[in-house]
PDB file of C-alpha atoms in Angstrom:
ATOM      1  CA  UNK A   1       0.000   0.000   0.000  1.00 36.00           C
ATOM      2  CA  UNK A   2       1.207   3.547  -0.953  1.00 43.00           C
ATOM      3  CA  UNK A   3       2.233   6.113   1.764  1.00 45.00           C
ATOM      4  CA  UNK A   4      -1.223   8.260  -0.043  1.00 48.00           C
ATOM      5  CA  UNK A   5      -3.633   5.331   0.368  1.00 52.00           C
ATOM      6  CA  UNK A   6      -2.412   3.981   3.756  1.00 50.00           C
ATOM      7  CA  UNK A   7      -2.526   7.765   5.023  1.00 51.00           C
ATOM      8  CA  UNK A   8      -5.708   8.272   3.737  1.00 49.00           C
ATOM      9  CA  UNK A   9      -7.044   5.060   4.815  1.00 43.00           C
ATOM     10  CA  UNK A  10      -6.264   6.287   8.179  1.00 45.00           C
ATOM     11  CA  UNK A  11      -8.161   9.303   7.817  1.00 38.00           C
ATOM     12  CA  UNK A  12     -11.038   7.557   6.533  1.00 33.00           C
ATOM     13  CA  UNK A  13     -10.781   8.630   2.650  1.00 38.00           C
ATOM     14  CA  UNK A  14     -10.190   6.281  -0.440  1.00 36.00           C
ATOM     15  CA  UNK A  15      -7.367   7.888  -2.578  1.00 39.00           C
ATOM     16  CA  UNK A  16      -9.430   8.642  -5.665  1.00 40.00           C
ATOM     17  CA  UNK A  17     -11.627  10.682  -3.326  1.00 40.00           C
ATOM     18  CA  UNK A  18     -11.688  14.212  -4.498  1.00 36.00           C
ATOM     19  CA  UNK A  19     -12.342  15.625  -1.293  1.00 41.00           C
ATOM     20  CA  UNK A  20      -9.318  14.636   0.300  1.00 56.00           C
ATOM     21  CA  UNK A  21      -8.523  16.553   3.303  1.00 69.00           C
ATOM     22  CA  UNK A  22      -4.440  16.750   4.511  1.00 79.00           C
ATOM     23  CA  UNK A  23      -5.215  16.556   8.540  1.00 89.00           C
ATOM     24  CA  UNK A  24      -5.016  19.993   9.937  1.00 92.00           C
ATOM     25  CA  UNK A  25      -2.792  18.377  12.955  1.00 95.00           C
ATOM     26  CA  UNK A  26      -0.653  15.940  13.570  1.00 95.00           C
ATOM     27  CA  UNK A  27       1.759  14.333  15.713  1.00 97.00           C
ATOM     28  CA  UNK A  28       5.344  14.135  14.927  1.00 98.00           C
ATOM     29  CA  UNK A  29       7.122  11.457  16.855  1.00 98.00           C
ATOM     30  CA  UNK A  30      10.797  10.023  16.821  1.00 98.00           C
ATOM     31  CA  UNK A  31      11.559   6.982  15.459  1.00 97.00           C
ATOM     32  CA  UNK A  32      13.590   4.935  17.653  1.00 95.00           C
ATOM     33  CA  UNK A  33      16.300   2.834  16.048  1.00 91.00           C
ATOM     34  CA  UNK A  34      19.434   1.653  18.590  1.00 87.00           C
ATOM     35  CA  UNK A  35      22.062   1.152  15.780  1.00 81.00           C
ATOM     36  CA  UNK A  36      20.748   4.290  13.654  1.00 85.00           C
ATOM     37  CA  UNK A  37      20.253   6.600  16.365  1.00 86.00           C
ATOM     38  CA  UNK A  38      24.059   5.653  17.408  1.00 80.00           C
ATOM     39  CA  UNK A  39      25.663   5.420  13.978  1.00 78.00           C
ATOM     40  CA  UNK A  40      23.688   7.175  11.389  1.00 84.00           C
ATOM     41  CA  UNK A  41      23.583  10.131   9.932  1.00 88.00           C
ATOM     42  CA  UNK A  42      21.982  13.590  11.479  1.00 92.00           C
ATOM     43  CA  UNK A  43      20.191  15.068   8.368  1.00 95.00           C
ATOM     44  CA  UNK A  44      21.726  18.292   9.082  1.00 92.00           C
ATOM     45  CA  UNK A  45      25.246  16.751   8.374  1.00 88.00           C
ATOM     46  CA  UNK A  46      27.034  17.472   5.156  1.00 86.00           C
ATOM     47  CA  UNK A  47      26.570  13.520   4.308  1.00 89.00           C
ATOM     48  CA  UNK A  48      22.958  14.165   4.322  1.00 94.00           C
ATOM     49  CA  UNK A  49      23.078  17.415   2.283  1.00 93.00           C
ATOM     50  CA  UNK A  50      25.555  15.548  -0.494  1.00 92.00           C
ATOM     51  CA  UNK A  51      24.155  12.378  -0.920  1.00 95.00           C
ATOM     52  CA  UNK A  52      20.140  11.815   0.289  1.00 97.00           C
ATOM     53  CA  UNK A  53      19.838  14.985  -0.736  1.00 97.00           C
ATOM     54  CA  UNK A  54      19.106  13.609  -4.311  1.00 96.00           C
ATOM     55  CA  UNK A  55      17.536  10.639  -3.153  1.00 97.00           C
ATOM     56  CA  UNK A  56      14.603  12.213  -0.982  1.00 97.00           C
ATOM     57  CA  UNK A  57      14.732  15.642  -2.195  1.00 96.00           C
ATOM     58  CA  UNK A  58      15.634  19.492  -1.540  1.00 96.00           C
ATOM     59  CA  UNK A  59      12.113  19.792   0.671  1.00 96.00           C
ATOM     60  CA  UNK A  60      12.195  16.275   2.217  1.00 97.00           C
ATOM     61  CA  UNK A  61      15.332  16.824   2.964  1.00 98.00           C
ATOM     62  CA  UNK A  62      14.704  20.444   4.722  1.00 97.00           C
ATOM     63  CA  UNK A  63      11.389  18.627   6.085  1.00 98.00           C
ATOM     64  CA  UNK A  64      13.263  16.573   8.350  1.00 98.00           C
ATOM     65  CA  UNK A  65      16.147  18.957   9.831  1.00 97.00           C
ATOM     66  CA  UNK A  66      13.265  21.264  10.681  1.00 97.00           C
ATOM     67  CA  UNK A  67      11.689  17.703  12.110  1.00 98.00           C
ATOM     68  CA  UNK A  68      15.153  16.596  13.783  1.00 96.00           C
ATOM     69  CA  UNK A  69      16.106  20.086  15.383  1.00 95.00           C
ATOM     70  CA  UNK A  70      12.577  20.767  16.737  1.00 96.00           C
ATOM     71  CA  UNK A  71      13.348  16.756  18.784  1.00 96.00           C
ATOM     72  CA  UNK A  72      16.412  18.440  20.486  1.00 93.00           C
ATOM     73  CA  UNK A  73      14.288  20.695  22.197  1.00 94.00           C
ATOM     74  CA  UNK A  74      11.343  18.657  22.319  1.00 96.00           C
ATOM     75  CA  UNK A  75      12.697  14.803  22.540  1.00 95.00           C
ATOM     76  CA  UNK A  76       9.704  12.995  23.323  1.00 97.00           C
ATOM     77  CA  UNK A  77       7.543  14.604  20.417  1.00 97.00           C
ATOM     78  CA  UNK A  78       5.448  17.219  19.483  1.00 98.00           C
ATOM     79  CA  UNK A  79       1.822  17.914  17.691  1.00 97.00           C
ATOM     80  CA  UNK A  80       1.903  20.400  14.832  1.00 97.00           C
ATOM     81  CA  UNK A  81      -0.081  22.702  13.101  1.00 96.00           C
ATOM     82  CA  UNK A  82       0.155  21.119   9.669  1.00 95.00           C
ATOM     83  CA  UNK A  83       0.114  24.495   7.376  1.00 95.00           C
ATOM     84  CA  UNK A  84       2.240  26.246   9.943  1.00 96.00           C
ATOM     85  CA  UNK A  85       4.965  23.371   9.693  1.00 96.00           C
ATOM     86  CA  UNK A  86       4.446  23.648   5.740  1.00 96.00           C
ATOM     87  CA  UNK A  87       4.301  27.241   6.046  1.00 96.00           C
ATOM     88  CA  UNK A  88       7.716  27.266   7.582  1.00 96.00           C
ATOM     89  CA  UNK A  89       9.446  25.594   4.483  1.00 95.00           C
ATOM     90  CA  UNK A  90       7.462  28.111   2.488  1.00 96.00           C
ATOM     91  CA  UNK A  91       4.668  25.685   1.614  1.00 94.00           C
ATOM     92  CA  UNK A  92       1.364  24.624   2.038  1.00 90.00           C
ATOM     93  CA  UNK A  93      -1.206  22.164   2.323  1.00 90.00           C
ATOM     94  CA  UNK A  94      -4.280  23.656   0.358  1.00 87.00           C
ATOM     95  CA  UNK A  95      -4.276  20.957  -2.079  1.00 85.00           C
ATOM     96  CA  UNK A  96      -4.810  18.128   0.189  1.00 86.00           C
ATOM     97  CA  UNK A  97      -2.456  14.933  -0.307  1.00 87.00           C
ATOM     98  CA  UNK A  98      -1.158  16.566  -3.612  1.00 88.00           C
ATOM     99  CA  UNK A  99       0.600  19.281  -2.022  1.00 91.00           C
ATOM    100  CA  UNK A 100       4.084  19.737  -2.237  1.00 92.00           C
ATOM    101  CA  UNK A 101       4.099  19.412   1.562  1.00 94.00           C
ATOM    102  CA  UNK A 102       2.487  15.936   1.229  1.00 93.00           C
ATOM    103  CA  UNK A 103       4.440  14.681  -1.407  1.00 93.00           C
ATOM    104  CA  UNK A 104       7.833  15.757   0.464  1.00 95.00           C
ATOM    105  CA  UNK A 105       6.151  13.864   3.317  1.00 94.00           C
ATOM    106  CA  UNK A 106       5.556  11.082   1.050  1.00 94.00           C
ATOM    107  CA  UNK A 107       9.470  10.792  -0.043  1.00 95.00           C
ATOM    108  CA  UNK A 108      10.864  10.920   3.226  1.00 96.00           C
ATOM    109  CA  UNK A 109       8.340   7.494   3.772  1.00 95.00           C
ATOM    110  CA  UNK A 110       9.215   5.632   0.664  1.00 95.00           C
ATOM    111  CA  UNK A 111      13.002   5.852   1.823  1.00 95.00           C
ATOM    112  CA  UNK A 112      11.519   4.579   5.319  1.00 95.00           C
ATOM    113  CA  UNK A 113      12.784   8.415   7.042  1.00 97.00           C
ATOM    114  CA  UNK A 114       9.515   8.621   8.556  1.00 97.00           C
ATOM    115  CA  UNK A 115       6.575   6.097   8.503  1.00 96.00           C
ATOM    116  CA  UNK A 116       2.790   6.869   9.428  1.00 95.00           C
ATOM    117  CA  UNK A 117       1.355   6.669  12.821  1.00 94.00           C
ATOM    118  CA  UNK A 118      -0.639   3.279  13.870  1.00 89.00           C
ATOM    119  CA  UNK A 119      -3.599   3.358  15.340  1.00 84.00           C
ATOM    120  CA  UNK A 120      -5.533   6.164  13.177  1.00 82.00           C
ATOM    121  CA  UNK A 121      -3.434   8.934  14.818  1.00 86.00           C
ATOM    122  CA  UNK A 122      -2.648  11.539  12.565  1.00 91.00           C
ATOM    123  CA  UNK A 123       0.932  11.831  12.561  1.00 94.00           C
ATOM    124  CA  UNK A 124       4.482   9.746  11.911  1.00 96.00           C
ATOM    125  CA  UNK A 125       7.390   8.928  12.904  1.00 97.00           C
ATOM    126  CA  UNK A 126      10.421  10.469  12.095  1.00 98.00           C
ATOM    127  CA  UNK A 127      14.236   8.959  11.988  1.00 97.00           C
ATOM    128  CA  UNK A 128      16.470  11.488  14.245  1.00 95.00           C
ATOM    129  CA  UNK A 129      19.520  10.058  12.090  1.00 93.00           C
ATOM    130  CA  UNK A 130      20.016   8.112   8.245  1.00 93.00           C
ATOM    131  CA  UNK A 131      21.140   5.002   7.094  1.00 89.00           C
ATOM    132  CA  UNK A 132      24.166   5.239   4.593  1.00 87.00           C
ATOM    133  CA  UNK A 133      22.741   5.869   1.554  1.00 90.00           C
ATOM    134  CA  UNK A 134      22.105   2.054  -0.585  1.00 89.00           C
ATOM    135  CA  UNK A 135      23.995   1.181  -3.260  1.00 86.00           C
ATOM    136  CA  UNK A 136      20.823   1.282  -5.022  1.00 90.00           C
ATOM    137  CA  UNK A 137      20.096   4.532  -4.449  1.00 93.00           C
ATOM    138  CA  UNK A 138      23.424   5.844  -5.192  1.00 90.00           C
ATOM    139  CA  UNK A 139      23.380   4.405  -8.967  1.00 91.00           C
ATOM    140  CA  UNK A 140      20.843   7.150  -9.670  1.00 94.00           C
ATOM    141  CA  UNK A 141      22.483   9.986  -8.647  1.00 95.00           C
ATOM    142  CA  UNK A 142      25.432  11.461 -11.298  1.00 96.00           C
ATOM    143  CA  UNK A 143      28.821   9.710 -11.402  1.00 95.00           C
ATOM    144  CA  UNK A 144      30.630  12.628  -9.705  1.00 94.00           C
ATOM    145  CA  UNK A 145      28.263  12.265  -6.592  1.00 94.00           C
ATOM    146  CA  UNK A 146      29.001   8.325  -6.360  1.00 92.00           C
ATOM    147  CA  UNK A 147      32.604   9.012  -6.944  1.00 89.00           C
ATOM    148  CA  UNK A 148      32.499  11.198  -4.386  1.00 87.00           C
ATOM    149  CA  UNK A 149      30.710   8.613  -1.990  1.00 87.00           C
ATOM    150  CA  UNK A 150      33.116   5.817  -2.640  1.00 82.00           C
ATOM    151  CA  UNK A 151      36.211   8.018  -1.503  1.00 76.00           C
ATOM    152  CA  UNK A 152      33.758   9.554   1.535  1.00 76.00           C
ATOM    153  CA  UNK A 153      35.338   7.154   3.965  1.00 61.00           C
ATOM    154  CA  UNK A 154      38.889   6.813   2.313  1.00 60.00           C
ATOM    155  CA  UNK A 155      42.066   8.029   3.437  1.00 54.00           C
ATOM    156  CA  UNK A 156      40.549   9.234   7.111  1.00 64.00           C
ATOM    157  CA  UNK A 157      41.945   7.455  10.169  1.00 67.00           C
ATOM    158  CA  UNK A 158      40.609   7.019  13.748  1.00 70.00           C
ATOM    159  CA  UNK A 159      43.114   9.629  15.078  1.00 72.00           C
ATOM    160  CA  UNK A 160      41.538  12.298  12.516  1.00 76.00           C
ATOM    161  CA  UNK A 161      38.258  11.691  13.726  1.00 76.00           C
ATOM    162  CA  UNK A 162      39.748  11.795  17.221  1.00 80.00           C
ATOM    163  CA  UNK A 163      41.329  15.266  16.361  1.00 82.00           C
ATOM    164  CA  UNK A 164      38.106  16.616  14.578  1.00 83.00           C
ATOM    165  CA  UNK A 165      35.515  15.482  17.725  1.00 84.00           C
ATOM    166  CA  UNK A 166      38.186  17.275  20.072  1.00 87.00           C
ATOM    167  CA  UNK A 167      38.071  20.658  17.973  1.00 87.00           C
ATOM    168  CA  UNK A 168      34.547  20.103  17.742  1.00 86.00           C
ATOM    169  CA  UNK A 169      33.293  19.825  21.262  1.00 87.00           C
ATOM    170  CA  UNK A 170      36.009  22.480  21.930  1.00 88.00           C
ATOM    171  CA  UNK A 171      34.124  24.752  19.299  1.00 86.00           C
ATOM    172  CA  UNK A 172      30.595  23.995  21.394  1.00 83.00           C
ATOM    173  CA  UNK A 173      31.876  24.076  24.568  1.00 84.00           C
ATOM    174  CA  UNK A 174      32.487  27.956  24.058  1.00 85.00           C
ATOM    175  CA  UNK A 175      29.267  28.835  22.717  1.00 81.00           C
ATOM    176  CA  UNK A 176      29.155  27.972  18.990  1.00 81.00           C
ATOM    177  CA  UNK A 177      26.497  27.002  17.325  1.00 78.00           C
ATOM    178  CA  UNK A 178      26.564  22.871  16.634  1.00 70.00           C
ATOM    179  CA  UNK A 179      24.627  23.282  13.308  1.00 69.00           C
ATOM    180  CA  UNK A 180      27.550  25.154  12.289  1.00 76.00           C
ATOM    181  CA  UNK A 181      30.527  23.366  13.642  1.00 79.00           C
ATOM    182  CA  UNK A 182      30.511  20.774  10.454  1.00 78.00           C
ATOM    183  CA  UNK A 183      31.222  24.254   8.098  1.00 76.00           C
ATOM    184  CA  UNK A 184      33.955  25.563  10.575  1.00 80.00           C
ATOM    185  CA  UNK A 185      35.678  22.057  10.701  1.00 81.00           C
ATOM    186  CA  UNK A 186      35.842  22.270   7.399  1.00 74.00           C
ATOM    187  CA  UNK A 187      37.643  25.660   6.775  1.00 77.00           C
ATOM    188  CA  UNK A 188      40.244  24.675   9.009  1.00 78.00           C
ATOM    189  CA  UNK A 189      41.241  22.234   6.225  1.00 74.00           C
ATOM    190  CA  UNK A 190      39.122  18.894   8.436  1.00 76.00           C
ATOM    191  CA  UNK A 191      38.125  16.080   5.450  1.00 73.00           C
ATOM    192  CA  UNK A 192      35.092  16.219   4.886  1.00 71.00           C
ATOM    193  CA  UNK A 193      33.890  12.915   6.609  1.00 74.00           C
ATOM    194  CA  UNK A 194      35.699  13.197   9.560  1.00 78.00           C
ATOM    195  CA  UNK A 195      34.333  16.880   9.742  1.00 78.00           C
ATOM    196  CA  UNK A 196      30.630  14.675   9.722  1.00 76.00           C
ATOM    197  CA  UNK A 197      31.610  12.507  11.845  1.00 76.00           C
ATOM    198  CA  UNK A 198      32.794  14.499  14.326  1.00 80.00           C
ATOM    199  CA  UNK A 199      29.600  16.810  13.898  1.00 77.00           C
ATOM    200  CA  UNK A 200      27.105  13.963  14.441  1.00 76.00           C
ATOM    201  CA  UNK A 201      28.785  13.463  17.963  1.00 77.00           C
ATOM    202  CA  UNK A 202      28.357  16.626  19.327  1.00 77.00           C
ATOM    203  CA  UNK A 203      24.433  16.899  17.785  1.00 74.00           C
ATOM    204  CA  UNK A 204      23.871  13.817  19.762  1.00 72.00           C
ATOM    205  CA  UNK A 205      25.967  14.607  23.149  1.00 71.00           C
ATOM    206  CA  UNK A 206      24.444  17.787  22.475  1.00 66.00           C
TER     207      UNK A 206
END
């Protein structure tokens, strides 16, 4: 069943109904994963912006940092005002399930980011960190981006990633802003993925 017809299902609407109504609330929940919420990737990281970027898209993409940095203040989950959430990524929901809103919605659930509420709640679950992005994924995206993937993890050892979490919590520790420690690790010449890496610790000591 599609992310559209399960959702709407929920709300009591077949998908070829033309009245279809995008709930005016909803509850917005995390997704608890042990090895992902450990290992994976924050989707305010430069992995995230470089390679699911092109997989779920510019505004699925933005959906879900908006999502993510809204659980470090509220961890446990929060109801939303559907159009103001839209609103805030300069959308909105006035044309139901066929909004862009929706159909960012719908992208971050076919690539299992977020998944829809049981129960008849309306509302998902959302995935505070991503998987590395599937092989299968990646062969869609142009050659320079998957050549640029299969070096990600090259030619970075442990004691770089040491040296980059050390400058990092350093960099937080006197007031600076975590979203931005991943772009000042990296003009102080930090690779790139041990610049992530070292950013995804802090978000989550954070």
């Amino acid at each position: 069943m599609s992310f559209d017809t399960a959702t709407r299902a929920r709300f009591g609407e077949g998908p070829g109904d033309s009245r279809d109504v995008f709930p005016t609330t909803a509850w917005i929940l995390p997704w608890p994963d042990p090895v992902l919420d450990q290992r994976g990737h924050d989707p305010r990281s430069r992995y995230v912006e470089q390679f699911w970027l092109g997989v779920i898209g510019p505004t699925g993409t933005w959906l879900l940092r908006r999502i993510v940095a809204r659980f470090d203040d509220e961890p446990d989950g929060f109801e939303v005002v559907c159009a103001d959430l839209a609103g805030e990524l300069g959308l909105s929901v006035t044309k139901g399930f066929a909004s862009p809103f929706a159909r960012a919605l719908h992208r971050c659930v076919m690539f299992q980011a977020a998944r829809p509420l049981d129960g008849g709640t309306p509302g998902w679950q959302v995935r505070r960190r991503l998987p590395t992005v599937a092989q299968r994924h990646l062969r869609r995206l142009p050659q320079r981006i998957q050549e640029h993937h299969s070096g990600w993890d090259h030619a970075i050892g442990n004691d770089q990633i040491d040296r980059a979490r050390l400058l990092a919590e350093a960099m937080v520790g006197v007031g600076d802003d975590p979203d931005l420690v991943e772009r000042q690790l990296l003009a102080v010449g930090v690779p790139p993925a041990a610049a992530s890496q070292a950013c995804e610790h802090v978000l989550r000591a954070s």
